[in-house]
Amino acid sequence: MGGKILRRTMRDCCKIFGLVILGLILSLFFSRLILPSQVDDVSPLMNCTYEVLDLGDVYFVVPKFENVSIVDVDGWCEEILAKNKNLAMHGIYHSYEEFGIYRDEIYFDEGVEIFQDCFGIAPVRFKPGQLKWTDENNWVKEKMEVDLFWNHIFHKVYHCGNSGLFPNWVIRIF
Ligand SMILES: [Zn+2]
């Protein structure tokens, strides 16, 4: 008798647990469907095709990838502006683990200035390369919004050059 009740309780528990998980997966799916999608690694050197750029609502631009400033590439800023998307900054040089170590204001402001020269507006949103972040850089959060790990969970994030953890076609589906 007691065993029967226990088995039933366990079965009900499993059912509730399953429903909760399903609910979480569905809400994640819909938040990714509804919230603005993003394109990372927007840079003249990262092979951004129109096909990828057209998937995003927000472009995360790298100001100086491989030491080439975006303002020095003829017509690039105008081309990106013509897409009429929201623009944010993605690293400064986007070197490996760039913001995984402490960066000072001088370092950061170089990116801000390049961004401003290119687009005529200062960035108000920032995402570090590879999402690597040390809390020593939290001072940036007082200047602008900083997108970290959870941003990539709740939004679809495409990558120029298809260089993300998941290829763009997977992001398109989920
Ligand atoms: Zn990146």
Coordinates of C-alpha atoms and ligand atoms in Angstrom, one line a residue:
M1 CA 0.0 0.0 0.0
G2 CA 2.7 2.4 1.1
G3 CA 4.9 1.3 -1.8
K4 CA 2.1 2.0 -4.2
I5 CA 1.6 5.5 -2.9
L6 CA 5.3 6.1 -3.0
R7 CA 5.5 4.9 -6.7
R8 CA 2.6 7.2 -7.6
T9 CA 4.1 10.2 -5.9
M10 CA 7.4 9.6 -7.6
R11 CA 5.6 9.3 -11.0
D12 CA 3.8 12.5 -10.4
C13 CA 7.0 14.2 -9.4
C14 CA 8.7 13.0 -12.6
K15 CA 5.7 14.4 -14.6
I16 CA 5.9 17.8 -12.9
F17 CA 9.7 17.9 -13.3
G18 CA 9.3 17.0 -17.0
L19 CA 6.7 19.8 -17.5
V20 CA 8.9 22.3 -15.8
I21 CA 11.9 21.4 -18.0
L22 CA 9.7 21.5 -21.1
G23 CA 8.4 24.9 -20.0
L24 CA 11.9 26.2 -19.6
I25 CA 13.0 25.0 -23.0
L26 CA 9.9 26.5 -24.6
S27 CA 10.4 29.9 -22.9
L28 CA 14.0 29.9 -24.0
F29 CA 13.0 29.0 -27.5
F30 CA 10.5 31.9 -27.6
S31 CA 12.7 34.4 -26.0
R32 CA 15.4 33.7 -28.6
L33 CA 12.7 34.0 -31.3
I34 CA 11.3 37.3 -30.0
L35 CA 14.3 39.2 -28.6
P36 CA 16.5 41.2 -31.1
S37 CA 19.0 38.9 -32.8
Q38 CA 22.7 39.9 -32.9
V39 CA 25.6 39.6 -35.3
D40 CA 29.0 39.3 -33.6
D41 CA 32.5 40.0 -35.1
V42 CA 31.3 42.7 -37.5
S43 CA 34.5 43.9 -39.0
P44 CA 35.8 44.4 -42.5
L45 CA 38.3 41.6 -41.8
M46 CA 35.9 39.0 -40.6
N47 CA 34.1 38.0 -43.8
C48 CA 30.7 39.4 -43.0
T49 CA 28.4 38.4 -45.8
Y50 CA 25.1 40.2 -46.4
E51 CA 23.4 37.0 -45.8
V52 CA 24.6 37.0 -42.2
L53 CA 24.3 40.7 -41.7
D54 CA 20.6 40.6 -42.7
L55 CA 19.9 38.1 -40.0
G56 CA 20.8 40.5 -37.2
D57 CA 19.0 43.4 -35.5
V58 CA 22.1 44.5 -33.5
Y59 CA 25.6 44.5 -34.9
F60 CA 28.5 44.0 -32.5
V61 CA 31.4 45.8 -34.2
V62 CA 35.1 45.2 -33.5
P63 CA 36.8 48.6 -33.8
K64 CA 40.4 47.5 -34.5
F65 CA 40.6 43.8 -35.4
E66 CA 44.2 42.8 -36.4
N67 CA 45.2 46.3 -35.9
V68 CA 43.1 47.7 -38.7
S69 CA 40.9 50.5 -37.6
I70 CA 37.4 50.3 -39.1
V71 CA 37.6 54.0 -40.1
D72 CA 40.6 53.3 -42.3
V73 CA 38.7 50.9 -44.6
D74 CA 37.1 52.9 -47.4
G75 CA 33.4 53.1 -47.4
W76 CA 32.9 50.4 -44.7
C77 CA 31.3 52.7 -42.0
E78 CA 28.9 54.0 -44.5
E79 CA 28.0 50.6 -45.7
I80 CA 27.2 49.4 -42.2
L81 CA 25.3 52.6 -41.3
A82 CA 23.2 52.1 -44.4
K83 CA 22.0 48.8 -43.0
N84 CA 20.2 50.9 -40.3
K85 CA 20.7 48.5 -37.4
N86 CA 21.5 49.1 -33.7
L87 CA 25.3 49.2 -33.2
A88 CA 27.3 48.1 -30.3
M89 CA 31.0 47.5 -29.6
H90 CA 32.6 44.0 -29.5
G91 CA 36.0 44.1 -27.9
I92 CA 38.5 46.6 -29.0
Y93 CA 41.0 44.4 -30.8
H94 CA 39.1 41.2 -30.1
S95 CA 42.4 39.5 -29.3
Y96 CA 42.3 36.2 -27.5
E97 CA 40.8 36.6 -24.0
E98 CA 41.2 40.4 -24.4
F99 CA 38.9 41.3 -21.5
G100 CA 39.9 38.3 -19.5
I101 CA 42.6 40.5 -18.0
Y102 CA 42.4 44.0 -16.6
R103 CA 42.1 46.8 -19.2
D104 CA 42.3 50.4 -18.3
E105 CA 40.2 53.3 -19.5
I106 CA 42.9 54.4 -22.1
Y107 CA 42.8 51.0 -23.7
F108 CA 39.0 51.0 -23.7
D109 CA 38.6 54.6 -25.0
E110 CA 40.6 53.9 -28.1
G111 CA 37.8 51.6 -29.2
V112 CA 35.1 54.1 -28.2
E113 CA 36.8 56.8 -30.2
I114 CA 37.2 54.7 -33.3
F115 CA 33.5 53.6 -33.0
Q116 CA 32.5 57.2 -32.7
D117 CA 34.6 58.3 -35.7
C118 CA 33.1 55.6 -37.8
F119 CA 29.4 55.9 -36.9
G120 CA 29.0 59.4 -35.4
I121 CA 27.7 58.0 -32.1
A122 CA 29.3 56.7 -29.0
P123 CA 28.7 53.0 -28.2
V124 CA 26.3 52.4 -25.3
R125 CA 26.6 48.6 -25.3
F126 CA 29.6 46.4 -25.1
K127 CA 30.4 42.7 -25.4
P128 CA 33.9 41.3 -24.9
G129 CA 35.5 38.9 -27.4
Q130 CA 34.9 35.2 -26.6
L131 CA 32.7 36.6 -23.7
K132 CA 35.8 36.5 -21.6
W133 CA 35.6 38.8 -18.7
T134 CA 37.3 39.5 -15.4
D135 CA 35.5 41.4 -12.7
E136 CA 38.5 43.8 -12.6
N137 CA 36.9 45.3 -15.7
N138 CA 33.5 45.9 -14.0
W139 CA 34.3 49.7 -14.2
V140 CA 33.1 49.5 -17.8
K141 CA 29.6 48.6 -16.6
E142 CA 29.4 52.1 -15.1
K143 CA 29.8 53.5 -18.6
M144 CA 27.6 51.2 -20.6
E145 CA 25.7 48.0 -20.7
V146 CA 27.9 45.0 -20.8
D147 CA 26.6 41.7 -22.4
L148 CA 28.1 38.5 -21.0
F149 CA 27.2 34.8 -20.9
W150 CA 23.5 35.1 -20.5
N151 CA 23.1 37.3 -23.5
H152 CA 24.1 34.4 -25.7
I153 CA 21.5 32.2 -24.0
F154 CA 18.5 34.5 -24.5
H155 CA 19.3 35.9 -27.9
K156 CA 20.2 34.4 -31.2
V157 CA 23.8 35.4 -31.9
Y158 CA 25.1 34.9 -35.4
H159 CA 28.8 35.3 -36.3
C160 CA 30.5 36.8 -39.3
G161 CA 32.7 34.2 -40.7
N162 CA 30.6 31.5 -39.0
S163 CA 33.1 31.4 -36.2
G164 CA 30.8 30.9 -33.2
L165 CA 30.5 27.9 -31.0
F166 CA 27.5 26.9 -33.1
P167 CA 27.3 27.5 -36.8
N168 CA 24.8 30.1 -38.0
W169 CA 22.4 27.6 -39.5
V170 CA 22.0 26.0 -36.0
I171 CA 21.3 29.4 -34.5
R172 CA 18.7 30.1 -37.2
I173 CA 16.8 27.0 -36.1
F174 CA 17.2 27.4 -32.3
Ligands
ZN1 ZN 33.5 37.8 -31.2

